[in-house]
Structure formats: C-alpha cells, structure tokens
Short mmCIF file of C-alpha atoms and ligand atoms in Angstrom, two decimals:
data_model
loop_
_atom_site.label_atom_id
_atom_site.label_comp_id
_atom_site.label_asym_id
_atom_site.label_seq_id
_atom_site.Cartn_x
_atom_site.Cartn_y
_atom_site.Cartn_z
CA ILE A 44 6.50 -12.80 187.95
CA LEU A 45 4.62 -16.13 188.01
CA ILE A 46 2.82 -16.71 191.28
CA LYS A 47 1.50 -20.31 191.67
CA GLY A 48 -1.76 -19.75 193.43
CA SER A 49 -3.63 -17.09 195.51
CA ASP A 50 -2.31 -18.32 198.81
CA TYR A 51 1.12 -17.03 197.88
CA ILE A 52 -0.19 -13.61 196.81
CA ASP A 53 -1.52 -13.34 200.37
CA ALA A 54 1.74 -14.73 201.95
CA ILE A 55 4.37 -12.60 200.06
CA LYS A 56 3.35 -9.47 201.93
CA ASP A 57 4.34 -11.03 205.27
CA ILE A 58 7.94 -11.90 204.22
CA LYS A 59 10.28 -11.05 207.04
CA GLU A 60 13.47 -12.89 206.12
CA ILE A 61 14.89 -13.43 202.74
CA VAL A 62 17.52 -16.01 202.02
CA PHE A 63 19.46 -15.86 198.81
CA ASP A 64 21.63 -18.41 196.90
CA LYS A 65 24.71 -16.73 195.40
CA THR A 66 25.67 -18.12 192.05
CA GLY A 67 23.05 -17.51 189.37
CA THR A 68 20.80 -15.68 191.85
CA LEU A 69 22.69 -12.64 193.10
CA THR A 70 25.51 -13.02 190.55
CA LYS A 71 25.16 -13.53 186.90
CA GLY A 72 26.40 -17.11 186.87
CA GLU A 73 28.43 -16.27 183.76
CA PHE A 74 32.02 -16.90 184.80
CA GLU A 75 34.99 -15.51 182.95
CA ILE A 76 38.22 -17.36 183.07
CA THR A 77 40.81 -15.05 184.54
CA LYS A 78 43.73 -17.27 184.89
CA ILE A 79 44.95 -20.87 184.25
CA ASP A 80 48.00 -22.22 186.07
CA THR A 81 49.61 -25.61 185.42
CA PHE A 82 51.69 -28.14 187.17
CA GLU A 83 53.43 -31.47 186.15
CA ASN A 84 54.23 -30.39 182.50
CA TYR A 85 50.60 -29.97 181.49
CA THR A 86 49.80 -27.04 179.26
CA GLU A 87 47.02 -24.53 179.87
CA GLN A 88 45.07 -25.80 176.89
CA GLU A 89 45.32 -29.35 178.24
CA VAL A 90 44.07 -28.37 181.65
CA LEU A 91 41.20 -26.54 180.03
CA LYS A 92 40.53 -29.47 177.76
CA TYR A 93 40.21 -31.93 180.72
CA ALA A 94 38.06 -29.62 182.64
CA ALA A 95 35.73 -28.94 179.67
CA MET A 96 35.55 -32.74 178.87
CA GLY A 97 34.84 -33.46 182.50
CA GLU A 98 31.99 -30.86 182.63
CA LYS A 99 30.45 -32.10 179.27
CA TYR A 100 27.29 -33.24 180.90
CA SER A 101 26.93 -30.70 183.71
CA ASN A 102 24.66 -27.61 183.58
CA HIS A 103 26.21 -25.94 186.59
CA PRO A 104 27.07 -22.30 185.70
CA ILE A 105 30.75 -23.13 186.22
CA ALA A 106 30.52 -25.98 183.72
CA VAL A 107 28.81 -23.96 181.11
CA SER A 108 31.49 -21.23 181.32
CA ILE A 109 34.39 -23.68 181.11
CA LYS A 110 32.89 -25.32 177.99
CA LYS A 111 32.32 -21.91 176.43
CA ALA A 112 35.98 -20.90 176.99
CA TYR A 113 37.22 -24.21 175.55
CA ASN A 114 34.94 -23.82 172.49
CA GLU A 115 36.04 -27.05 170.67
CA LYS A 116 34.09 -30.08 169.85
CA ILE A 117 34.19 -32.65 172.56
CA ASP A 118 34.25 -36.34 171.69
CA GLU A 119 31.79 -37.97 173.97
CA LYS A 120 33.30 -41.45 173.29
CA LEU A 121 36.35 -40.58 175.30
CA ILE A 122 34.27 -39.70 178.37
CA SER A 123 33.02 -42.40 180.83
CA ASP A 124 32.05 -42.98 184.51
CA ILE A 125 30.81 -39.42 185.10
CA ASN A 126 29.87 -38.56 188.64
CA GLU A 127 28.78 -35.09 189.54
CA ILE A 128 29.23 -34.50 193.19
CA SER A 129 26.95 -31.56 194.01
CA GLY A 130 28.67 -28.71 195.84
CA LYS A 131 32.12 -30.27 195.08
CA GLY A 132 32.55 -30.87 191.31
CA ILE A 133 33.02 -33.77 188.88
CA SER A 134 34.76 -37.09 188.93
CA VAL A 135 35.09 -38.63 185.47
CA LYS A 136 37.13 -40.97 183.29
CA ILE A 137 38.60 -39.33 180.24
CA GLU A 138 40.69 -41.44 177.73
CA ASN A 139 40.64 -44.02 180.61
CA LYS A 140 42.40 -41.52 182.97
CA GLN A 141 40.86 -40.68 186.24
CA VAL A 142 40.11 -36.96 186.20
CA LEU A 143 38.67 -34.70 188.94
CA VAL A 144 37.40 -31.15 188.34
CA GLY A 145 36.16 -29.25 191.33
CA ASN A 146 36.83 -27.35 194.52
CA GLU A 147 39.27 -27.91 197.46
CA LYS A 148 36.79 -30.27 199.15
CA LEU A 149 36.89 -32.57 196.07
CA MET A 150 40.67 -32.58 196.20
CA GLN A 151 40.91 -33.19 199.88
CA GLU A 152 38.41 -35.97 199.75
CA ASN A 153 40.43 -37.82 197.15
CA ASN A 154 43.80 -37.12 198.94
CA ILE A 155 45.18 -35.04 196.06
CA GLU A 156 48.17 -33.00 197.04
CA TYR A 157 47.18 -29.60 195.62
CA THR A 158 48.78 -26.17 195.98
CA LYS A 159 46.19 -23.81 197.31
CA CYS A 160 45.42 -20.85 195.10
CA ASN A 161 44.98 -17.75 197.21
CA GLU A 162 43.58 -15.43 194.51
CA ILE A 163 40.24 -13.72 194.67
CA GLY A 164 37.70 -15.76 192.72
CA THR A 165 36.35 -19.16 192.40
CA VAL A 166 39.01 -21.86 191.88
CA VAL A 167 38.41 -25.05 189.89
CA TYR A 168 41.17 -27.46 190.54
CA VAL A 169 41.91 -30.24 188.02
CA SER A 170 43.66 -33.48 188.80
CA ILE A 171 44.59 -36.13 186.24
CA GLU A 172 45.44 -39.69 187.35
CA ASN A 173 45.40 -38.65 191.01
CA LYS A 174 48.08 -35.91 190.26
CA TYR A 175 47.34 -32.32 190.63
CA SER A 176 47.76 -30.74 187.21
CA GLY A 177 46.51 -27.19 187.59
CA TYR A 178 43.70 -24.81 188.40
CA ILE A 179 41.33 -22.52 186.50
CA LEU A 180 40.55 -19.26 188.22
CA ILE A 181 37.16 -17.88 187.32
CA SER A 182 35.21 -14.95 188.53
CA ASP A 183 31.57 -14.11 188.41
CA GLU A 184 29.96 -10.65 188.31
CA ILE A 185 27.19 -9.39 190.62
CA LYS A 186 24.00 -8.56 188.74
CA GLU A 187 23.41 -4.78 188.64
CA ASP A 188 19.97 -5.38 189.76
CA SER A 189 21.05 -7.20 192.96
CA PHE A 190 22.31 -3.95 194.45
CA LYS A 191 18.95 -2.26 194.04
CA ALA A 192 17.00 -5.28 195.18
CA ILE A 193 19.05 -5.68 198.49
CA LYS A 194 18.85 -1.94 199.20
CA GLU A 195 15.08 -1.79 198.81
CA LEU A 196 14.54 -4.95 200.93
CA LYS A 197 16.68 -3.38 203.70
CA ASP A 198 14.84 -0.10 203.48
CA ASN A 199 11.70 -2.11 204.08
CA LYS A 200 13.27 -3.72 207.24
CA LYS A 201 13.71 -7.18 205.75
CA GLN A 202 16.45 -9.45 207.03
CA THR A 203 18.71 -10.49 204.24
CA ILE A 204 20.84 -13.71 204.27
CA MET A 205 23.10 -15.42 201.72
CA LEU A 206 23.94 -19.05 201.48
CA THR A 207 26.63 -20.40 199.14
CA GLY A 208 28.65 -23.44 198.31
CA ASP A 209 31.46 -21.21 197.16
CA LYS A 210 34.52 -20.56 199.39
CA LYS A 211 34.50 -18.19 202.29
CA GLU A 212 36.54 -15.29 200.75
CA VAL A 213 34.31 -15.07 197.64
CA GLY A 214 31.02 -15.34 199.62
CA GLU A 215 31.94 -12.74 202.04
CA ASP A 216 33.22 -10.42 199.35
CA VAL A 217 29.89 -10.64 197.48
CA ALA A 218 27.78 -10.18 200.70
CA LYS A 219 29.87 -7.21 201.78
CA LYS A 220 29.54 -5.47 198.34
CA LEU A 221 25.75 -5.94 198.47
CA GLY A 222 25.36 -5.11 202.11
CA ILE A 223 23.69 -8.44 202.97
CA ASP A 224 23.15 -8.91 206.82
CA LYS A 225 24.32 -12.51 207.18
CA VAL A 226 26.34 -14.92 205.02
CA TYR A 227 27.03 -18.66 205.40
CA THR A 228 29.63 -20.16 203.03
CA GLU A 229 31.08 -23.41 201.92
CA LEU A 230 27.75 -25.18 202.39
CA LEU A 231 27.00 -28.46 200.60
CA PRO A 232 23.38 -28.88 199.39
CA ASP A 233 22.37 -30.64 202.63
CA GLY A 234 24.06 -27.92 204.61
CA LYS A 235 21.85 -25.38 202.86
CA VAL A 236 18.88 -27.49 203.91
CA LYS A 237 19.99 -27.60 207.50
CA LYS A 238 20.64 -23.82 207.65
CA VAL A 239 17.19 -22.98 206.41
CA GLU A 240 15.61 -25.52 208.77
CA GLU A 241 17.44 -23.81 211.64
CA LEU A 242 16.20 -20.35 210.43
CA ILE A 243 12.60 -21.62 210.09
CA LYS A 244 12.82 -23.02 213.70
CA GLN A 245 13.84 -19.58 215.00
CA LYS A 246 10.35 -18.32 213.86
CA ASN A 247 11.49 -14.81 212.83
CA GLY A 248 8.45 -14.61 210.50
CA THR A 249 7.72 -15.78 206.95
CA LEU A 250 10.95 -16.94 205.23
CA ALA A 251 11.43 -16.79 201.59
CA PHE A 252 14.38 -18.57 199.72
CA VAL A 253 15.51 -17.34 196.35
CA GLY A 254 17.56 -19.62 194.21
CA ASP A 255 18.36 -20.95 190.80
CA GLY A 256 17.78 -24.54 191.71
CA ILE A 257 21.28 -25.78 190.83
CA ASN A 258 22.05 -27.48 194.19
CA ASP A 259 19.33 -25.76 196.07
CA ALA A 260 15.97 -27.27 194.86
CA PRO A 261 15.38 -28.95 198.18
CA VAL A 262 15.65 -25.67 199.94
CA LEU A 263 13.15 -24.04 197.48
CA ALA A 264 10.56 -26.63 198.48
CA LEU A 265 11.27 -26.47 202.20
CA SER A 266 11.02 -22.70 202.72
CA ASP A 267 7.69 -20.94 203.41
CA ILE A 268 7.91 -19.25 200.00
CA GLY A 269 10.33 -20.68 197.35
CA ILE A 270 11.29 -18.13 194.69
CA ALA A 271 13.12 -19.43 191.53
CA MET A 272 15.06 -17.67 188.77
CA GLY A 273 13.09 -18.89 185.79
CA GLY A 274 15.52 -17.85 183.05
CA LEU A 275 18.79 -19.34 184.25
CA GLY A 276 17.20 -21.71 186.74
CA SER A 277 16.81 -25.48 186.37
CA ASP A 278 13.51 -27.24 185.64
CA ALA A 279 13.58 -28.62 189.11
CA ALA A 280 13.68 -25.19 190.63
CA ILE A 281 10.78 -23.91 188.56
CA GLU A 282 8.83 -27.11 189.58
CA ALA A 283 9.76 -26.78 193.34
CA ALA A 284 9.22 -23.01 193.56
CA ASP A 285 5.99 -21.16 194.59
CA ILE A 286 7.03 -18.04 192.69
CA VAL A 287 9.08 -17.90 189.47
CA ILE A 288 10.84 -14.76 188.31
CA MET A 289 11.23 -15.10 184.50
CA THR A 290 13.66 -12.14 184.04
CA ASP A 291 16.11 -13.41 186.81
CA GLU A 292 15.96 -10.00 188.49
CA PRO A 293 16.04 -10.14 192.27
CA SER A 294 14.39 -6.72 192.47
CA LYS A 295 11.17 -8.30 191.21
CA ILE A 296 10.76 -9.62 194.78
CA ASN A 297 10.12 -6.09 195.93
CA LYS A 298 7.60 -5.68 193.18
CA ALA A 299 5.89 -8.89 194.25
CA ILE A 300 5.68 -7.67 197.86
CA LYS A 301 4.08 -4.33 196.59
CA ILE A 302 1.61 -6.14 194.41
CA SER A 303 0.70 -8.45 197.25
CA LYS A 304 0.10 -5.56 199.59
CA LYS A 305 -2.06 -3.70 197.08
CA ALA A 306 -3.96 -6.84 196.05
CA MET A 307 -4.74 -7.67 199.72
CA ARG A 308 -5.73 -4.14 200.49
CA ILE A 309 -8.32 -4.13 197.58
CA VAL A 310 -9.56 -7.63 198.59
CA LYS A 311 -10.35 -6.30 202.14
CA GLN A 312 -11.91 -3.09 200.81
CA ASN A 313 -14.30 -5.25 198.62
CA ILE A 314 -15.24 -7.57 201.49
CA VAL A 315 -16.11 -4.69 203.79
CA PHE A 316 -18.00 -2.80 201.08
CA ALA A 317 -20.05 -5.72 199.93
CA ILE A 318 -21.05 -6.98 203.37
CA SER A 319 -21.89 -3.54 204.64
CA ILE A 320 -24.15 -2.53 201.63
CA LYS A 321 -25.91 -5.96 201.86
CA ALA A 322 -26.39 -5.74 205.58
CA LEU A 323 -27.84 -2.15 205.20
CA VAL A 324 -30.27 -3.15 202.50
CA LEU A 325 -31.19 -6.30 204.60
CA VAL A 326 -32.14 -4.09 207.59
CA LEU A 327 -33.96 -1.57 205.37
CA SER A 328 -36.05 -4.27 203.73
CA ALA A 329 -36.79 -5.86 207.14
CA VAL A 330 -38.39 -2.71 208.29
CA GLY A 331 -40.04 -2.39 204.91
CA ILE A 332 -38.44 0.70 203.46
CA ALA A 333 -36.17 -0.88 200.78
CA THR A 334 -37.29 -0.69 197.14
CA MET A 335 -36.77 -3.33 194.53
CA TRP A 336 -33.99 -1.19 192.97
CA GLU A 337 -32.07 -0.92 196.15
CA ALA A 338 -32.13 -4.81 196.43
CA VAL A 339 -30.83 -5.05 192.82
CA PHE A 340 -28.11 -2.59 193.52
CA ALA A 341 -27.09 -4.51 196.73
CA ASP A 342 -26.63 -7.64 194.69
CA VAL A 343 -25.58 -6.94 191.08
CA GLY A 344 -24.38 -3.29 191.63
CA VAL A 345 -22.11 -4.23 194.46
CA SER A 346 -20.58 -7.09 192.28
CA VAL A 347 -19.90 -4.75 189.53
CA ILE A 348 -18.26 -2.03 191.73
CA ALA A 349 -16.10 -4.75 193.38
CA VAL A 350 -14.90 -5.96 190.03
CA LEU A 351 -14.08 -2.44 188.93
CA ASN A 352 -12.30 -1.79 192.19
CA ALA A 353 -10.20 -5.04 191.61
CA ILE A 354 -9.15 -3.88 188.17
CA ARG A 355 -7.27 -1.04 189.80
CA ILE A 356 -4.59 -3.71 190.65
CA LEU A 357 -3.68 -3.86 186.97
CA LYS A 358 -2.35 -0.39 186.97
P1 LIG B 991 26.20 -21.62 195.08
O1 LIG B 991 25.69 -22.03 196.40
O2 LIG B 991 27.05 -20.46 195.12
O3 LIG B 991 25.04 -21.50 194.02
P2 LIG B 991 26.87 -24.42 194.38
O4 LIG B 991 26.33 -25.05 195.61
O5 LIG B 991 26.23 -24.67 193.17
O6 LIG B 991 27.19 -22.81 194.56
O7 LIG B 991 28.50 -24.91 194.19
C1 LIG B 991 29.34 -24.76 195.24
C2 LIG B 991 30.83 -25.03 194.75
O8 LIG B 991 30.93 -26.37 194.37
C3 LIG B 991 31.24 -24.18 193.60
O9 LIG B 991 31.70 -22.91 194.06
C4 LIG B 991 32.30 -25.03 193.03
O10 LIG B 991 33.49 -24.77 193.66
C5 LIG B 991 31.86 -26.49 193.27
N1 LIG B 991 31.19 -27.04 192.10
C6 LIG B 991 29.85 -27.44 192.06
N2 LIG B 991 29.54 -28.08 190.95
C7 LIG B 991 30.64 -27.91 190.13
C8 LIG B 991 31.02 -28.33 188.80
N3 LIG B 991 30.07 -28.84 187.97
N4 LIG B 991 32.20 -28.08 188.36
C9 LIG B 991 33.17 -27.50 189.11
N5 LIG B 991 32.90 -27.12 190.41
C10 LIG B 991 31.67 -27.39 191.04
MG1 LIG B 992 23.41 -21.80 192.76
#
C-alpha cells in the first residue's frame, strides 16, 4: 500500500463512505468471451476480427480481452481514424469501412438498428458500414478478495457504493452478490464525476473513491481520498490517486484503515508522553529539585522512547 504523504495516513481512519468502480476494481477485468452471435452473413471470426482490430490501441480491460481471444497479428496499416469514446466504445475505419465496437449507447447514437441481446453479461456490439453485424458477449469475474473487503467494511459500519459504466443488469448483479449498499449504473465518465460531487455535497463524512483509472481518473482526483489499483490501473490513476494498492486487492483498504488508526494512536501517545515529562522536569527544575540527569532524560531519553514506541507500528 503506497500512501502519498502523512496527511492521508491521518485521513484514512476517518473514511465513512467508500465508492467503488466496478470493472478492474471489484471485478478482475479479465473478460472471457462466452458467445459470439452474427448477422448479415458475417462469420464469428470476422466479427471478432473487426472488434479486435478496432480495439488495437485501447487499453480498456474489454479491449485487452478481445485482442487476447483473437490472438492473431493485426496489420496496423488497415486501421485509421480511431476514436475511443469513453464509456461507450470505439469508432474506427478498418480497410476503409466504418466500424463501431461498443455498447448500446454507441449503437443508438449512430442510429444503428441493432437487436438487443438480453443475456447476462457485458455485450459488445459490432457494426460494419453502419450495418449491425453481431455481438460479442463477455463476462467478468468478481475478485475473491472483493467479498472479504466489502464484508469487513460493512462490519465496520462503512457505507459502500458502486459506480459503473456497464449496463444495469450486470451492475446490479455484481452489487447484489457483494452486498454493496447502493449502486449506480450506465454512467459515462462525467456522470461518475457528477455522482461523486453529489455524494460529497451530502457531507456524510470522508469519502474515498477506489478505481483503476480507466474512465475514472477525474473522480480519483476529486474525492477526499482517491485510491487506485496499481497493478491493473492506468498511469493516470496512479498519478491522480492519494493511495495506490499495488496488489489490486480491495481488502487492503481495511488494512490501510487499521494501520492509520494504529499510527495515529501512537502519535498521540508520543505527544502526550513527551509534553508531560518535559513539563514535569520544567516544574521540578523551576523549584530547584531537578538534577542534570533528569533534564537529559527529559530531552534525549524521551526522544528515544518515542522512537521505540513508533517502531511498534511495524509489527
Ligand atoms: P466501469 O465503470 O465498469 O469501469 P467503463 O466506464 O470503463 O466501465 O466502461 C463502461 C462501458 O462502456 C463498458 O461496459 C462498455 O460497454 C463500454 N466501453 C468502454 N470502453 C470500451 C471499449 N474500448 N470497447 C468496447 N466497449 C467499451
Ligand atoms: Mg473501470
């Protein structure tokens, strides 16, 4: 757990509300393709190929998984005019054909007549030359560690909230399985910012946001304490965050809260101890009954004891 500065060690113990991003934070962000369905005489391999080519330059977890499933060399020369629309998908030209790879919002925005897929999972729709050509159904797994993390946070009376750009069914399913208090779905990146601004305005206490920075770096910067997943997370996230969790385990937040409480307790003990000994020796010497050795103890001795006391945090 990397904490960027002592202010945050102090602040973590006061966290009341924790807002999580879904993909890559509570879930693994490693999508498995569970189904490909095609329309307009396209084959499954073709739909996958166009999707993988479109995602060539994206580092979104969805993009990484589609490229992994395609697993063939992609000729960059065939790809042009790439436009990644965050929270929606990709618009790109492949072999001079206009290709869209993304969610329902992207299809609706471009007036593509698509057939809605009602299966459980995240759906990536593909359109080629403004014609709907198929979808790729992918699913993500919840991290084992997320169950433990949410349970511990709730045991400690923290309010848990999840924000996601994914569709309602998927978001609510994940939130229900984890036992998260509140969930807001189908949010674009600026929707996430607005939601967190609203939550901060309600003043329910210190708010922490936990994300991987893909489409949520602004929220990391905005919240009282921004916590980033350092392994999977983007560079922007690590830069914008106040705390970085290198192992990507959400349960490390509980650990950070414990460390913060313990550290602050020891800091207070040391302050009280040092000031009271010094005040005592000051009074004794004022009335003329302090020896030289007592004065040395009040200065150097107290420093050494305070350092030894602080070392206990390492355990
Ligand atoms: P989350 O909030 O769960 O981390 P994002 O905000 O990163 O999700 O993305 C929200 C949705 O936008 C995804 O579920 C997906 O439907 C769509 N999307 C975003 N980027 C891409 C992409 N590169 N390719 C396909 N779909 C994408
Ligand atoms: Mg994300």
